[in-house]
PDB file of C-alpha atoms in Angstrom:
ATOM      1  CA  MET A   1     116.420 143.986 163.304  1.00 73.00           C
ATOM      2  CA  GLY A   2     113.649 144.098 160.739  1.00 88.00           C
ATOM      3  CA  ARG A   3     111.775 141.235 159.172  1.00 95.00           C
ATOM      4  CA  LEU A   4     113.379 139.065 156.477  1.00 96.00           C
ATOM      5  CA  ILE A   5     111.240 138.817 153.331  1.00 96.00           C
ATOM      6  CA  GLU A   6     111.917 136.515 150.372  1.00 96.00           C
ATOM      7  CA  ALA A   7     112.908 138.535 147.297  1.00 96.00           C
ATOM      8  CA  GLY A   8     114.134 135.897 144.853  1.00 96.00           C
ATOM      9  CA  LYS A   9     116.331 132.887 144.248  1.00 97.00           C
ATOM     10  CA  THR A  10     120.094 132.919 143.764  1.00 97.00           C
ATOM     11  CA  SER A  11     119.618 130.653 140.739  1.00 96.00           C
ATOM     12  CA  GLU A  12     117.823 133.575 139.005  1.00 95.00           C
ATOM     13  CA  PHE A  13     120.911 135.815 139.194  1.00 96.00           C
ATOM     14  CA  ARG A  14     124.170 135.720 137.289  1.00 96.00           C
ATOM     15  CA  ASP A  15     127.048 138.100 138.031  1.00 97.00           C
ATOM     16  CA  GLY A  16     126.140 141.656 137.005  1.00 96.00           C
ATOM     17  CA  LEU A  17     122.388 141.047 136.847  1.00 97.00           C
ATOM     18  CA  LYS A  18     119.994 143.521 138.453  1.00 97.00           C
ATOM     19  CA  LYS A  19     116.232 143.505 138.678  1.00 97.00           C
ATOM     20  CA  LYS A  20     113.382 145.309 140.338  1.00 98.00           C
ATOM     21  CA  VAL A  21     111.596 143.537 143.179  1.00 97.00           C
ATOM     22  CA  VAL A  22     108.712 144.847 145.243  1.00 96.00           C
ATOM     23  CA  VAL A  23     108.910 143.940 148.916  1.00 92.00           C
ATOM     24  CA  GLU A  24     106.065 145.101 151.153  1.00 91.00           C
ATOM     25  CA  GLY A  25     105.274 147.964 148.778  1.00 93.00           C
ATOM     26  CA  ARG A  26     108.913 149.076 148.494  1.00 95.00           C
ATOM     27  CA  GLU A  27     110.458 149.150 145.043  1.00 97.00           C
ATOM     28  CA  ILE A  28     113.970 147.724 145.406  1.00 98.00           C
ATOM     29  CA  LEU A  29     116.871 147.181 143.009  1.00 98.00           C
ATOM     30  CA  LEU A  30     118.359 143.755 143.775  1.00 98.00           C
ATOM     31  CA  ALA A  31     121.704 142.957 142.153  1.00 98.00           C
ATOM     32  CA  ARG A  32     124.424 140.359 142.179  1.00 98.00           C
ATOM     33  CA  VAL A  33     128.034 141.504 141.800  1.00 98.00           C
ATOM     34  CA  GLY A  34     130.544 138.682 142.027  1.00 97.00           C
ATOM     35  CA  ASP A  35     129.371 136.462 144.858  1.00 95.00           C
ATOM     36  CA  SER A  36     127.634 139.317 146.720  1.00 98.00           C
ATOM     37  CA  TYR A  37     124.019 140.493 146.608  1.00 98.00           C
ATOM     38  CA  TYR A  38     122.946 144.094 147.183  1.00 98.00           C
ATOM     39  CA  ALA A  39     119.565 145.761 147.673  1.00 98.00           C
ATOM     40  CA  VAL A  40     118.921 149.523 147.424  1.00 98.00           C
ATOM     41  CA  GLY A  41     115.956 151.745 146.695  1.00 98.00           C
ATOM     42  CA  ASN A  42     115.127 151.529 142.992  1.00 98.00           C
ATOM     43  CA  ARG A  43     114.267 155.207 142.489  1.00 97.00           C
ATOM     44  CA  CYS A  44     116.842 157.954 142.033  1.00 96.00           C
ATOM     45  CA  PRO A  45     116.372 160.600 144.745  1.00 94.00           C
ATOM     46  CA  HIS A  46     116.811 163.368 142.146  1.00 88.00           C
ATOM     47  CA  MET A  47     113.695 162.905 139.987  1.00 85.00           C
ATOM     48  CA  GLY A  48     112.629 159.333 140.613  1.00 93.00           C
ATOM     49  CA  GLY A  49     114.325 157.645 137.673  1.00 95.00           C
ATOM     50  CA  GLU A  50     114.057 153.854 137.743  1.00 98.00           C
ATOM     51  CA  LEU A  51     117.576 152.649 138.510  1.00 98.00           C
ATOM     52  CA  THR A  52     116.981 149.134 137.178  1.00 98.00           C
ATOM     53  CA  ALA A  53     116.667 150.805 133.759  1.00 98.00           C
ATOM     54  CA  GLY A  54     120.151 152.304 134.214  1.00 97.00           C
ATOM     55  CA  GLN A  55     123.549 150.740 133.672  1.00 97.00           C
ATOM     56  CA  LEU A  56     125.323 148.733 136.371  1.00 98.00           C
ATOM     57  CA  GLU A  57     129.136 148.844 136.228  1.00 98.00           C
ATOM     58  CA  GLY A  58     130.647 146.862 139.066  1.00 98.00           C
ATOM     59  CA  THR A  59     128.818 148.169 142.130  1.00 98.00           C
ATOM     60  CA  VAL A  60     127.885 151.536 140.593  1.00 98.00           C
ATOM     61  CA  VAL A  61     124.459 152.091 139.057  1.00 98.00           C
ATOM     62  CA  THR A  62     123.706 155.090 136.829  1.00 97.00           C
ATOM     63  CA  CYS A  63     120.296 156.785 136.717  1.00 96.00           C
ATOM     64  CA  PRO A  64     118.984 156.704 133.135  1.00 95.00           C
ATOM     65  CA  LEU A  65     117.410 160.175 133.438  1.00 91.00           C
ATOM     66  CA  HIS A  66     120.192 162.536 134.494  1.00 88.00           C
ATOM     67  CA  GLY A  67     123.256 160.356 134.987  1.00 92.00           C
ATOM     68  CA  SER A  68     123.504 160.434 138.774  1.00 94.00           C
ATOM     69  CA  ARG A  69     125.597 157.494 139.982  1.00 96.00           C
ATOM     70  CA  PHE A  70     125.304 155.497 143.213  1.00 98.00           C
ATOM     71  CA  ASP A  71     127.333 152.747 144.862  1.00 98.00           C
ATOM     72  CA  ILE A  72     124.933 149.911 145.639  1.00 98.00           C
ATOM     73  CA  ARG A  73     127.169 148.594 148.445  1.00 98.00           C
ATOM     74  CA  ASP A  74     126.217 151.491 150.728  1.00 98.00           C
ATOM     75  CA  GLY A  75     123.847 153.721 148.709  1.00 98.00           C
ATOM     76  CA  SER A  76     126.391 156.554 148.563  1.00 98.00           C
ATOM     77  CA  VAL A  77     126.417 159.174 145.821  1.00 96.00           C
ATOM     78  CA  VAL A  78     129.287 158.695 143.379  1.00 95.00           C
ATOM     79  CA  ARG A  79     128.157 161.576 141.128  1.00 92.00           C
ATOM     80  CA  TRP A  80     125.103 163.803 141.461  1.00 87.00           C
ATOM     81  CA  LEU A  81     123.794 164.697 138.002  1.00 82.00           C
ATOM     82  CA  LYS A  82     125.800 164.298 134.843  1.00 74.00           C
ATOM     83  CA  GLY A  83     128.221 166.864 133.544  1.00 63.00           C
ATOM     84  CA  PRO A  84     129.386 170.330 134.436  1.00 60.00           C
ATOM     85  CA  GLY A  85     127.675 173.568 133.600  1.00 59.00           C
ATOM     86  CA  LEU A  86     124.593 175.543 134.459  1.00 59.00           C
ATOM     87  CA  PHE A  87     122.127 172.620 134.344  1.00 55.00           C
ATOM     88  CA  ALA A  88     124.082 170.573 136.875  1.00 57.00           C
ATOM     89  CA  ALA A  89     124.757 173.585 139.107  1.00 58.00           C
ATOM     90  CA  VAL A  90     121.086 174.601 139.223  1.00 59.00           C
ATOM     91  CA  GLY A  91     120.005 170.993 139.695  1.00 57.00           C
ATOM     92  CA  LYS A  92     122.286 170.643 142.714  1.00 59.00           C
ATOM     93  CA  ILE A  93     120.756 173.757 144.305  1.00 60.00           C
ATOM     94  CA  PHE A  94     117.183 172.489 144.047  1.00 63.00           C
ATOM     95  CA  LYS A  95     117.913 168.842 144.822  1.00 68.00           C
ATOM     96  CA  ARG A  96     120.867 168.235 147.080  1.00 81.00           C
ATOM     97  CA  PRO A  97     122.639 164.883 146.749  1.00 86.00           C
ATOM     98  CA  ARG A  98     120.974 162.120 148.764  1.00 92.00           C
ATOM     99  CA  HIS A  99     122.004 158.531 149.334  1.00 96.00           C
ATOM    100  CA  LEU A 100     119.858 155.605 148.297  1.00 98.00           C
ATOM    101  CA  PRO A 101     118.141 153.622 151.031  1.00 97.00           C
ATOM    102  CA  ILE A 102     119.915 150.302 151.522  1.00 98.00           C
ATOM    103  CA  TYR A 103     118.559 146.961 152.680  1.00 98.00           C
ATOM    104  CA  ASN A 104     120.464 144.114 154.281  1.00 97.00           C
ATOM    105  CA  VAL A 105     120.530 140.944 152.193  1.00 98.00           C
ATOM    106  CA  ARG A 106     120.828 137.415 153.550  1.00 97.00           C
ATOM    107  CA  ILE A 107     121.127 134.164 151.642  1.00 98.00           C
ATOM    108  CA  ASP A 108     119.467 131.021 152.977  1.00 97.00           C
ATOM    109  CA  GLY A 109     120.216 128.125 150.641  1.00 97.00           C
ATOM    110  CA  ASP A 110     118.915 129.356 147.251  1.00 97.00           C
ATOM    111  CA  THR A 111     116.638 131.981 148.817  1.00 98.00           C
ATOM    112  CA  ILE A 112     117.485 135.688 148.789  1.00 98.00           C
ATOM    113  CA  LEU A 113     116.052 137.481 151.815  1.00 98.00           C
ATOM    114  CA  ILE A 114     115.841 141.266 152.234  1.00 97.00           C
ATOM    115  CA  GLU A 115     115.518 142.850 155.663  1.00 96.00           C
ATOM    116  CA  VAL A 116     112.750 145.458 155.826  1.00 92.00           C
TER     117      VAL A 116
END
């Protein structure tokens, strides 16, 4: 088990809200979906797009640069690059799909803790 580090307050989050937090030098997307909180790496593994600048639909976040989509519950790839065609095919050759790093989240009262 890693160390638990304070990353925010539950009172700062409404359902569907996401924000970037920096915990021990790690840039993390922290989001609330329903009554659950999720924490994943904030940078897309394709070209480093900032995921907090992308759209969150349910538990799926879309990279604003090339449309890759990730499930923030487990970091899995939902779609690697947007669209069919030569661009997507070539992009998949040079950068294979990679999951986002995930971080365990714990709630203690109003405090959101992320395990690092």
